[in-house]
Amino acid sequence: MAKKEFKAESKRLLDLMVNSIYTHKEIFLRELISNASDAVDKLYFKSLTENIGKNRNDFYINISPDKQNRTLTISDNGIGMTKEDLENNLGIIANSGSFNFKSENKSDDINIIGQFGVGFYSAFMIAKEVIVKSKAYGEEQAYEWKSEGSDGYTIEECSKDSNGTEITLVFKEDTEDEKYSDYLEGWRLQNLIRKYSDYIRYPIQLPVTENVPIEKAEHVHEDGTPCDHDHGEDNAPQYEEVTTIKTINSMVPLWKKNKNELTDEEYNQFYKDKFNEYTDPLVRTHVKNEGTVTYDALLFIPSKAPFNYYSKDYEKGLQLYSNGVMIMQKCKDLLPDYFAFVKGLVDSEDFSLNISREILQHDHQLKLIAKNIEKTIKNELVKLLKNDREKYEGFFKEFGTPVKYGIYESFGANADNLKDLLIFYSSSEKKLVTLAEYKERMKPEQEFIYYAVGKTTEGIDISPKTEAVKAKGYELLYFTEDVDEFAIKMLREYDGKQFKSVSSGDLKLETEEEKKAAEEKSKEYQPLFDEMQKHLAGKVSAVRLSTRLKDHPVCLSSEGEVSVEMQEILKQMPGSDVAKSMQSAPILEINGDHPIFAKLQNFFENDKETLGDYADILLGQAKLAEGFALENPAEFADKITKLLS
Ligand code: ADP
């Protein structure tokens, strides 16, 4: 029988499959089962609409491995294919748009296989020959389609008792790298079916061989009474291998069930199985959405960040299903980066099995779903914040940082979405508070939301710079993460109130008169400050009389947008031009009421050299109090020693 040629595009795809170096060849089974399921769907639909006397229970998909002959047969009793169908459906690649043939790049090809599978032809990744016997429903004659790969196929008449399709894969020889015969092992097949096709709505049957104990006939005496003495035979239980056909898949997806049918236990177990987690999720939500987009979604917030969460190995994404069939393991377009920790899945009938990633990315439906999902996650978090503060704090400890980065990286575009999820340590409440709660407690005359930056809350608590704000009775937020102040800068304001760092030049705490008085006093000592600044040239931009200090002698502050703390962080970012351009030396503030101030005045009059040493030491102290590193600790120590001796 003459071989027919494949159409050019099919040939190219087939070549790709035959020579595939793709590592997840296992998806071939998912593809063939999914085709079988579609074929059964079609006949079931016909039976529903045309009353042909078939029940849902009549349908099955059968998988039978034959180790001796190295074949695997997948059969279904679905709609089947006519001769023309075989010609058209298997001779020409399905018109699914999943394959961009312009690509000459091998890794792109691999991506395509990995993301979507490529239907029937994926069989050629593991088979050297594929034989398809099919009998269309209502037809007398069955046909056999046969191909050994890209050089063509044959179609002949054959005999087959009932309608449906039977696909036999003749396996390639095993090589050192590829053990194709693994796919003939019962356990491997069971695993694959459960992994990829658990929720196919028809039974997927597989012969399963088990060791079962052999039941021994009981000894009886001639009078019929049971005999209990030893006859010398081996009493150890004996086993025999029994093979039965079993249904492997559970058939109903958990997310398709009614919420009130499901227990916490079932959800948690599902979560752990599906996403390889060891602990129960912190939050779970089961969404059944009907409207402009119809989908079911199961979303989980883990209770712990995965070990690689903060590395670039971590891949975000939700599993994407098309009506119970998994089409993508990690659809990253469904989650914004700041919610990358969410695990779960989305099932929508609106996606075809072979939709390509490129098309998907621009898919309007997917965008709508992603938007909804984002809203759902946010609402769940707000609910948790309201109803279970302790749990929420647990969440924020694990995943607060990405949320803050979400505000920072978008230049504040996501601020509205995320600002109410933020919590910071409060100086007055001694616990984590929201911005809304802070605002509630603000004093009537208080203009700003004040914050202080430091390494630890304990450190900030005793920092000199917080004295003036605290003395006013204002609450302070403590920022202990590098990203905190950057995120807040992007936020700009909360509910009409701007943020102010306790280290900013003008704290706006004094009245106009107080300010004037301070300026007068400052002028008086200007020559002293000028002398100190001359000595500290390049290290500070100014020396000034402080209005914020109460007990401490000195502190650092900055003018403008970039705080002293931000500058420290920027300094540590290697080679960033932006960082360099944003840097300016801090201001050294001196407490005019501190005993040391009189000493400084004295040195200014009588001993300029010692004034210089004092200036160095005071600057060093101010830095240490902030938790910053000294540029030259040895020199600092020497100066202190000189002073002490
Ligand atoms: P797709 O499933 O995306 O259409 P495939 O390459 O997997 O692409 O299959 C091509 C076509 O072959 C299917 O659309 C279907 O019409 C037909 N087909 C494949 N397997 C079967 C089957 N088991 N029973 C009936 N028809 C099938």
XYZ file of C-alpha atoms and ligand atoms in Angstrom:
672
model
C 0.000 0.000 0.000
C 1.387 3.374 -1.048
C 2.465 5.741 1.660
C 0.898 9.167 1.778
C 2.925 12.199 2.633
C 2.171 14.412 5.565
C 1.391 18.041 4.883
C 4.487 20.211 5.262
C 3.590 21.678 8.629
C 2.652 18.321 10.082
C 5.904 16.903 8.834
C 7.858 19.574 10.604
C 6.016 18.983 13.892
C 6.448 15.253 13.531
C 10.167 15.637 12.934
C 10.323 17.676 16.063
C 8.523 14.968 18.045
C 10.535 12.084 16.671
C 13.812 13.793 17.472
C 12.590 15.412 20.622
C 15.089 16.025 23.380
C 12.275 17.339 25.522
C 12.568 15.913 29.010
C 8.901 15.653 29.878
C 7.971 13.104 27.283
C 5.476 11.723 29.759
C 2.890 14.244 28.603
C 2.140 12.032 25.599
C -0.236 10.041 27.792
C -2.110 13.123 28.923
C -2.543 14.142 25.286
C -3.868 10.791 24.120
C -6.190 10.434 27.106
C -7.479 13.911 26.543
C -8.228 13.125 22.888
C -10.000 9.951 23.956
C -12.012 11.913 26.480
C -13.022 14.423 23.800
C -14.125 11.588 21.525
C -16.229 10.118 24.315
C -17.652 13.547 25.066
C -18.818 13.822 21.472
C -20.637 10.519 21.546
C -22.075 11.226 24.978
C -23.359 14.526 23.686
C -24.945 12.733 20.738
C -26.582 10.283 23.092
C -27.979 13.171 25.121
C -29.374 14.944 22.093
C -30.354 12.065 19.855
C -31.376 9.449 22.350
C -29.229 6.616 21.018
C -29.520 4.607 24.176
C -26.131 5.154 25.761
C -25.481 6.072 29.389
C -22.653 7.957 30.931
C -21.573 4.743 32.660
C -21.119 2.979 29.351
C -18.017 4.967 28.513
C -14.421 4.256 29.381
C -10.844 4.848 28.371
C -8.609 1.825 28.564
C -4.836 1.766 28.898
C -3.088 -1.553 28.318
C 0.629 -2.057 28.424
C 2.274 -5.090 26.821
C 5.804 -5.419 28.129
C 6.705 -8.357 25.911
C 5.881 -6.586 22.685
C 6.832 -3.146 24.050
C 3.487 -1.648 23.133
C 0.990 0.548 24.918
C -2.588 0.696 23.724
C -4.998 3.484 24.539
C -8.545 2.721 23.561
C -11.844 4.482 23.943
C -15.438 3.778 22.959
C -16.109 7.292 21.791
C -17.256 8.692 18.498
C -14.419 7.144 16.450
C -13.075 8.298 13.100
C -14.085 7.615 9.540
C -11.493 7.078 6.841
C -11.745 10.767 5.972
C -11.397 11.755 9.606
C -8.215 9.713 9.898
C -6.915 11.380 6.784
C -7.860 14.875 7.829
C -7.274 14.762 11.566
C -4.085 12.776 11.773
C -2.567 13.675 8.414
C -2.790 17.396 8.978
C -1.852 19.131 12.141
C -4.866 20.365 14.033
C -5.625 23.954 13.326
C -5.078 24.983 16.893
C -2.570 27.737 16.358
C -0.332 26.259 18.997
C 2.655 26.038 16.786
C 4.552 28.894 15.350
C 6.432 27.407 12.454
C 8.595 30.401 11.864
C 10.677 29.507 14.851
C 13.971 27.806 14.053
C 15.037 27.771 17.633
C 15.195 24.413 19.375
C 14.591 25.796 22.828
C 11.416 27.508 21.599
C 10.252 24.156 20.308
C 10.877 22.623 23.665
C 8.915 25.390 25.270
C 5.987 24.718 23.023
C 5.928 21.047 23.889
C 6.347 21.796 27.559
C 3.694 24.402 27.874
C 0.927 22.907 25.828
C 1.704 19.520 24.521
C 1.063 19.117 20.892
C -1.718 16.624 20.752
C -1.613 13.350 18.965
C 1.856 13.753 17.491
C 3.455 13.780 20.931
C 3.098 9.981 20.731
C 6.120 10.035 18.439
C 8.310 11.215 21.280
C 8.253 7.705 22.681
C 6.950 5.509 19.840
C 8.754 4.436 16.693
C 5.470 3.396 15.173
C 1.895 4.445 15.857
C -1.108 2.383 14.788
C -4.593 3.862 15.031
C -7.576 1.581 14.535
C -10.857 3.415 14.498
C -14.499 2.799 13.770
C -16.767 5.794 13.611
C -20.057 5.512 15.443
C -22.801 4.280 13.099
C -20.340 3.031 10.431
C -19.832 -0.575 9.340
C -16.211 -0.392 8.264
C -13.190 0.254 10.524
C -9.857 1.638 9.306
C -6.265 1.409 10.373
C -3.886 4.383 10.146
C -0.221 3.587 10.527
C 2.928 5.670 10.556
C 6.556 5.360 11.497
C 7.116 9.071 11.558
C 7.623 11.878 9.179
C 8.038 9.933 5.954
C 4.333 9.242 5.695
C 1.382 7.101 6.705
C -0.940 4.414 5.322
C -4.665 3.864 5.756
C -6.255 0.458 5.231
C -9.489 -1.293 6.012
C -9.391 -3.407 9.131
C -11.739 -5.230 11.448
C -12.883 -3.804 14.754
C -15.951 -4.910 16.693
C -17.285 -1.718 18.172
C -17.121 1.998 17.679
C -14.211 3.966 19.061
C -10.485 4.343 18.643
C -7.578 2.165 19.616
C -4.126 3.719 19.473
C -1.143 1.395 19.750
C 2.291 2.828 20.385
C 5.244 0.630 19.460
C 7.974 1.905 21.765
C 11.391 3.089 20.665
C 14.341 1.043 21.895
C 15.641 2.043 25.328
C 18.862 4.014 25.320
C 21.218 4.991 28.095
C 19.451 8.319 28.511
C 15.894 7.249 27.865
C 14.179 4.276 29.374
C 11.011 4.280 27.312
C 9.964 0.942 28.752
C 9.303 2.718 32.064
C 6.055 3.838 30.497
C 4.974 0.208 30.387
C 5.197 -0.166 34.152
C 1.901 -0.176 35.985
C 3.038 2.160 38.782
C 4.403 4.679 36.288
C 1.177 4.690 34.318
C -0.896 5.027 37.478
C 1.210 7.984 38.581
C 0.903 9.685 35.229
C -2.840 9.205 35.099
C -3.265 10.622 38.592
C -0.893 13.473 37.913
C -2.311 14.726 34.652
C -5.688 13.179 34.074
C -7.204 12.576 37.460
C -10.241 14.661 36.682
C -11.117 13.286 33.270
C -14.812 12.601 33.665
C -14.747 9.041 32.336
C -13.063 6.079 33.988
C -9.470 5.549 32.906
C -8.918 1.842 33.318
C -5.653 0.035 33.741
C -4.886 -3.601 34.518
C -3.422 -3.565 38.007
C -1.500 -6.546 39.317
C -1.487 -7.139 43.045
C -0.229 -9.842 45.353
C -3.182 -11.345 47.172
C -3.091 -14.111 49.800
C -4.194 -17.509 48.522
C -7.138 -18.851 50.467
C -6.366 -22.383 51.628
C -8.992 -25.079 51.676
C -9.656 -26.117 55.263
C -8.820 -29.648 56.353
C -11.774 -31.610 57.569
C -12.018 -35.000 59.177
C -14.114 -37.682 57.615
C -16.962 -36.954 60.013
C -16.961 -33.352 58.837
C -15.367 -31.659 61.913
C -12.590 -29.155 61.165
C -9.079 -30.450 61.695
C -6.705 -28.300 63.790
C -3.526 -30.345 63.960
C -0.450 -29.921 61.830
C -0.220 -31.977 58.689
C 3.377 -31.000 58.107
C 2.673 -28.512 55.303
C 3.972 -24.938 55.242
C 1.574 -22.690 57.097
C 3.115 -19.386 55.956
C 0.575 -17.358 53.963
C 0.983 -17.795 50.258
C 0.392 -15.118 47.660
C -0.496 -15.087 44.058
C -0.450 -12.312 41.499
C -3.929 -11.281 40.467
C -4.574 -8.785 37.725
C -7.796 -6.832 37.699
C -8.922 -3.878 35.637
C -9.137 -0.821 37.886
C -10.279 2.738 37.448
C -7.337 4.964 38.287
C -8.740 8.492 38.117
C -11.094 10.099 40.619
C -13.163 11.658 37.802
C -14.563 14.660 39.684
C -12.268 17.594 40.230
C -12.319 18.809 43.815
C -12.922 22.349 42.646
C -15.996 21.285 40.692
C -17.625 19.975 43.832
C -19.868 22.092 46.004
C -18.085 24.026 48.706
C -20.425 22.702 51.370
C -19.656 19.117 50.348
C -16.006 19.603 51.169
C -14.235 19.543 54.517
C -11.168 21.530 55.615
C -9.390 18.206 55.736
C -10.109 17.498 52.082
C -9.018 20.944 50.939
C -5.839 20.781 52.997
C -4.975 17.309 51.812
C -5.554 18.352 48.227
C -3.328 21.383 48.711
C -0.537 19.329 50.164
C -0.730 16.611 47.507
C -1.030 18.952 44.614
C 1.563 21.529 45.549
C 4.015 19.362 47.484
C 3.467 21.233 50.723
C 3.964 19.865 54.203
C 1.904 22.295 56.218
C -1.719 23.337 55.880
C -2.317 26.584 54.034
C -2.845 29.791 55.989
C -5.749 30.876 53.826
C -7.860 29.087 51.267
C -10.569 30.280 48.996
C -12.731 28.433 46.534
C -14.220 30.644 43.853
C -16.986 29.776 41.459
C -17.315 32.665 39.119
C -20.069 33.094 36.601
C -20.506 36.226 34.574
C -18.380 37.845 31.902
C -15.860 35.112 32.560
C -16.777 31.707 33.893
C -14.234 29.840 35.923
C -13.603 27.891 39.085
C -10.557 28.724 41.130
C -8.916 27.309 44.204
C -6.409 29.645 45.806
C -4.122 29.014 48.749
C -1.767 31.227 50.717
C 0.983 29.059 52.176
C 1.747 29.399 55.865
C 5.483 29.460 55.177
C 7.476 30.914 52.334
C 9.143 28.156 50.283
C 12.888 27.939 50.863
C 13.646 29.360 47.427
C 10.983 32.065 47.526
C 13.470 34.898 47.690
C 15.750 33.474 44.999
C 15.351 33.686 41.275
C 14.637 29.961 41.085
C 11.152 30.541 42.394
C 8.513 30.456 39.699
C 5.153 31.987 40.346
C 1.979 30.811 38.663
C -1.336 29.042 38.969
C -2.208 25.769 37.307
C -4.495 26.312 34.379
C -7.170 23.801 33.454
C -9.467 23.673 30.537
C -12.543 21.952 31.768
C -10.734 19.506 34.014
C -7.701 18.925 31.788
C -4.507 20.558 32.897
C -3.076 22.717 30.144
C -0.399 24.599 32.018
C 1.511 23.809 35.167
C 2.388 27.427 35.992
C 0.469 30.171 34.280
C 2.330 33.204 35.516
C 0.060 35.702 33.857
C -2.570 34.881 36.442
C -0.621 36.368 39.370
C 1.000 39.747 39.973
C 4.557 39.566 41.358
C 3.515 40.851 44.754
C 1.140 37.904 45.122
C 3.647 35.417 43.690
C 3.337 33.323 46.854
C -0.217 32.234 46.030
C -0.660 28.606 44.980
C -3.672 27.211 43.267
C -5.487 26.612 40.043
C -7.973 28.051 37.637
C -10.326 25.979 35.544
C -12.196 27.613 32.724
C -14.037 26.226 29.759
C -13.035 29.287 27.825
C -9.568 28.001 26.940
C -8.850 25.357 24.350
C -6.412 22.609 25.228
C -3.794 23.682 22.766
C -3.933 27.403 23.267
C -0.428 28.762 22.854
C 1.374 30.809 25.445
C 1.662 33.727 23.052
C -2.051 33.766 22.409
C -2.807 33.181 26.050
C -0.715 36.131 27.129
C -2.886 38.459 25.141
C -6.090 36.664 25.873
C -8.787 38.988 27.072
C -10.485 36.313 29.155
C -7.242 35.465 30.921
C -6.664 39.111 31.747
C -10.135 39.395 33.233
C -9.607 36.270 35.287
C -6.218 37.551 36.484
C -7.830 40.811 37.570
C -10.539 38.967 39.468
C -8.004 36.673 41.097
C -5.951 39.618 42.265
C -9.046 41.181 43.813
C -9.990 37.915 45.467
C -6.550 37.530 47.042
C -6.564 41.092 48.290
C -10.020 40.718 49.796
C -9.019 37.511 51.519
C -6.025 39.265 53.052
C -8.070 42.245 54.190
C -10.550 39.818 55.733
C -7.757 38.020 57.545
C -6.323 41.308 58.791
C -9.712 42.202 60.218
C -10.676 38.860 61.681
C -7.471 37.165 62.723
C -4.705 39.608 63.460
C -2.271 37.002 64.714
C -2.574 34.939 61.557
C -2.232 38.054 59.456
C 0.970 38.995 61.241
C 2.217 35.493 60.451
C 1.387 36.102 56.805
C 3.082 39.493 56.800
C 6.215 38.109 58.387
C 6.495 35.614 55.522
C 5.240 37.681 52.607
C 5.117 41.331 53.680
C 8.311 42.161 51.824
C 7.005 41.295 48.340
C 3.905 43.354 49.056
C 6.096 46.374 49.895
C 8.181 45.773 46.781
C 4.922 45.717 44.869
C 4.356 49.349 45.821
C 7.970 50.364 45.277
C 8.577 48.658 41.944
C 5.438 49.951 40.327
C 6.391 53.519 41.314
C 3.299 53.560 43.426
C 0.913 52.404 40.699
C -0.164 49.482 42.869
C -0.325 51.634 45.963
C -4.093 51.849 46.129
C -4.304 48.124 45.916
C -1.706 47.371 48.524
C -1.509 50.212 51.025
C -4.116 48.744 53.339
C -2.175 45.508 53.582
C 0.830 47.211 55.183
C 1.568 46.912 58.892
C 4.409 48.568 60.808
C 5.562 48.565 64.417
C 4.126 51.462 66.399
C 6.022 53.394 69.104
C 2.905 53.929 71.203
C 1.023 50.677 70.645
C 4.149 48.493 70.860
C 2.781 46.218 68.154
C 2.132 46.150 64.410
C -0.485 48.615 63.206
C -2.048 49.551 59.885
C -1.827 53.009 58.354
C -5.562 53.418 58.866
C -5.198 52.715 62.563
C -2.349 55.225 62.823
C -4.406 57.864 61.089
C -7.294 57.248 63.472
C -5.057 58.037 66.441
C -3.386 61.160 65.023
C -3.544 64.293 67.207
C -5.831 67.024 65.851
C -2.937 69.385 65.102
C -0.646 66.613 63.777
C 0.180 67.161 60.129
C 2.275 64.131 59.251
C 2.572 60.405 59.673
C 5.972 60.188 61.391
C 8.361 57.304 60.957
C 11.860 56.367 62.034
C 14.232 54.005 60.262
C 16.644 51.621 61.926
C 17.919 48.081 62.114
C 15.658 46.921 64.953
C 12.604 48.275 66.741
C 14.591 48.259 70.016
C 17.336 50.297 68.378
C 14.928 52.874 66.991
C 13.150 53.090 70.307
C 16.212 54.571 72.009
C 17.413 56.568 69.017
C 18.021 60.281 69.828
C 16.162 61.391 66.745
C 12.844 60.068 67.933
C 12.909 62.211 71.073
C 11.297 65.367 69.758
C 8.391 63.590 68.033
C 7.763 61.416 71.053
C 7.925 64.465 73.341
C 5.046 65.889 71.325
C 3.063 62.755 72.138
C 2.939 61.681 68.488
C 2.950 58.052 67.452
C 5.880 56.839 65.358
C 6.100 53.986 62.872
C 9.346 52.030 62.979
C 10.786 50.899 59.651
C 13.238 48.051 60.008
C 13.382 46.707 56.447
C 15.412 48.332 53.690
C 12.406 48.483 51.408
C 10.104 50.176 53.938
C 11.091 53.772 53.383
C 11.402 53.304 49.624
C 7.875 51.901 49.475
C 6.514 54.727 51.602
C 8.161 57.292 49.337
C 6.278 55.769 46.423
C 3.064 55.856 48.404
C 3.624 59.596 49.027
C 0.637 59.912 51.330
C -2.030 57.927 53.089
C -5.536 59.238 53.089
C -4.383 62.838 52.700
C -1.553 62.640 55.223
C 2.057 62.780 54.081
C 4.835 60.771 55.629
C 7.745 62.371 57.450
C 10.975 60.807 58.602
C 12.222 61.814 62.067
C 15.573 62.453 60.425
C 14.257 64.933 57.877
C 15.573 68.495 58.079
C 12.371 70.139 59.167
C 10.131 68.081 61.390
C 7.452 70.765 61.464
C 7.017 70.316 65.169
C 7.611 73.901 66.319
C 5.421 76.947 66.107
C 6.602 79.905 64.026
C 7.847 81.712 67.138
C 9.793 78.717 68.373
C 11.338 78.441 64.984
C 12.378 82.081 64.910
C 13.950 81.833 68.370
C 15.933 78.776 67.304
C 17.169 80.541 64.171
C 18.348 83.509 66.223
C 20.210 81.227 68.590
C 21.678 79.328 65.686
C 23.051 82.496 64.117
C 24.851 83.320 67.331
C 26.901 80.134 67.143
C 27.454 80.141 63.399
C 31.243 80.709 63.630
C 31.581 77.593 65.839
C 29.513 75.516 63.423
C 31.486 76.826 60.446
C 34.733 75.834 62.112
C 33.429 72.312 62.836
C 32.130 71.929 59.297
C 35.476 73.053 57.901
C 37.074 70.250 59.864
C 34.460 67.701 58.725
C 34.528 68.851 55.088
C 33.197 66.177 52.739
C 31.718 64.179 55.612
C 28.843 66.479 56.521
C 27.085 69.104 54.485
C 26.376 71.310 57.499
C 26.623 71.540 61.287
C 23.533 72.916 62.944
C 21.803 73.600 66.199
C 19.218 70.870 66.715
C 15.609 71.392 67.624
C 14.767 67.697 67.841
C 17.190 66.533 70.553
C 16.296 66.412 74.216
C 18.871 64.273 76.099
C 21.392 63.283 73.460
C 24.250 65.532 72.294
C 24.157 64.900 68.516
C 22.294 63.280 65.640
C 22.319 63.138 61.852
C 19.670 64.509 59.578
C 19.238 65.209 55.919
C 17.668 67.770 53.742
C 15.389 66.915 50.890
C 13.814 63.655 49.822
C 16.543 61.137 50.500
C 16.907 60.342 54.172
C 20.175 59.460 55.886
C 19.048 55.842 56.076
C 18.115 55.660 52.402
C 21.515 57.041 51.525
C 23.153 54.289 53.550
C 21.172 51.675 51.579
C 21.936 53.377 48.276
C 25.635 53.440 49.159
C 25.560 49.659 49.401
C 24.058 49.207 45.951
C 27.043 48.615 43.700
C 27.680 50.974 40.829
C 24.240 52.477 40.661
C 24.498 55.904 39.060
C 21.109 56.857 40.361
C 22.286 55.930 43.832
C 25.411 58.067 43.467
C 23.531 61.041 42.148
C 21.093 60.836 45.041
C 23.799 60.882 47.663
C 24.590 63.948 49.681
C 26.443 64.273 52.970
C 24.255 64.361 56.115
C 23.793 67.277 58.491
C 25.329 67.012 61.969
C 22.882 68.400 64.514
C 24.069 69.500 67.942
C 21.975 69.792 71.093
C 22.449 73.338 72.390
C 21.240 72.360 75.874
C 23.711 69.546 76.328
C 26.744 70.105 78.660
C 29.034 69.181 75.812
C 27.934 72.271 73.906
C 29.627 74.591 76.426
C 32.830 72.601 76.004
C 32.716 72.999 72.248
C 32.366 76.758 72.613
C 35.332 76.748 74.933
C 37.541 74.798 72.515
C 36.457 77.067 69.712
C 37.911 80.012 71.629
C 41.057 78.308 72.961
C 41.953 75.014 71.319
C 40.935 74.459 67.669
C 42.781 71.140 67.434
C 40.755 69.553 70.240
C 37.594 71.021 68.717
C 38.478 69.058 65.566
C 38.866 65.822 67.524
C 35.547 66.438 69.264
C 33.883 67.056 65.933
C 35.206 63.730 64.614
C 34.124 61.844 67.705
C 30.663 63.381 67.784
C 30.100 62.524 64.121
C 31.268 58.964 64.810
C 28.882 58.723 67.752
C 25.971 59.989 65.735
C 26.665 57.342 63.102
C 26.989 54.556 65.646
C 23.720 55.583 67.260
C 22.079 55.109 63.838
C 23.605 51.670 63.512
C 25.796 52.735 60.588
C 29.336 51.540 60.099
C 32.229 53.945 60.664
C 34.488 54.598 57.706
C 37.587 54.374 59.868
C 36.898 52.652 63.219
C 40.609 52.520 64.223
C 40.991 56.276 63.909
C 37.799 56.752 65.928
C 39.107 54.471 68.686
C 42.448 56.323 68.734
C 40.707 59.660 69.214
C 38.636 58.305 72.107
C 41.773 56.874 73.733
C 43.555 60.202 73.351
C 40.623 61.898 75.043
C 40.480 59.400 77.894
C 44.193 59.393 78.690
P -6.428 18.407 18.953
O -6.818 17.403 19.979
O -5.867 19.641 19.516
O -7.489 18.694 17.953
P -4.680 16.298 18.043
O -3.484 16.307 17.160
O -4.448 15.752 19.415
O -5.187 17.786 18.132
O -5.817 15.483 17.395
C -6.253 15.769 16.091
C -7.666 15.320 15.877
O -7.717 13.911 15.761
C -8.626 15.644 17.004
O -9.122 16.932 16.882
C -9.713 14.594 16.781
O -10.634 15.036 15.812
C -8.950 13.433 16.225
N -8.698 12.439 17.252
C -7.559 12.257 17.960
N -7.696 11.238 18.825
C -8.953 10.771 18.697
C -9.719 9.707 19.325
N -9.216 8.948 20.298
N -10.992 9.516 18.894
C -11.525 10.293 17.932
N -10.865 11.287 17.305
C -9.596 11.538 17.692
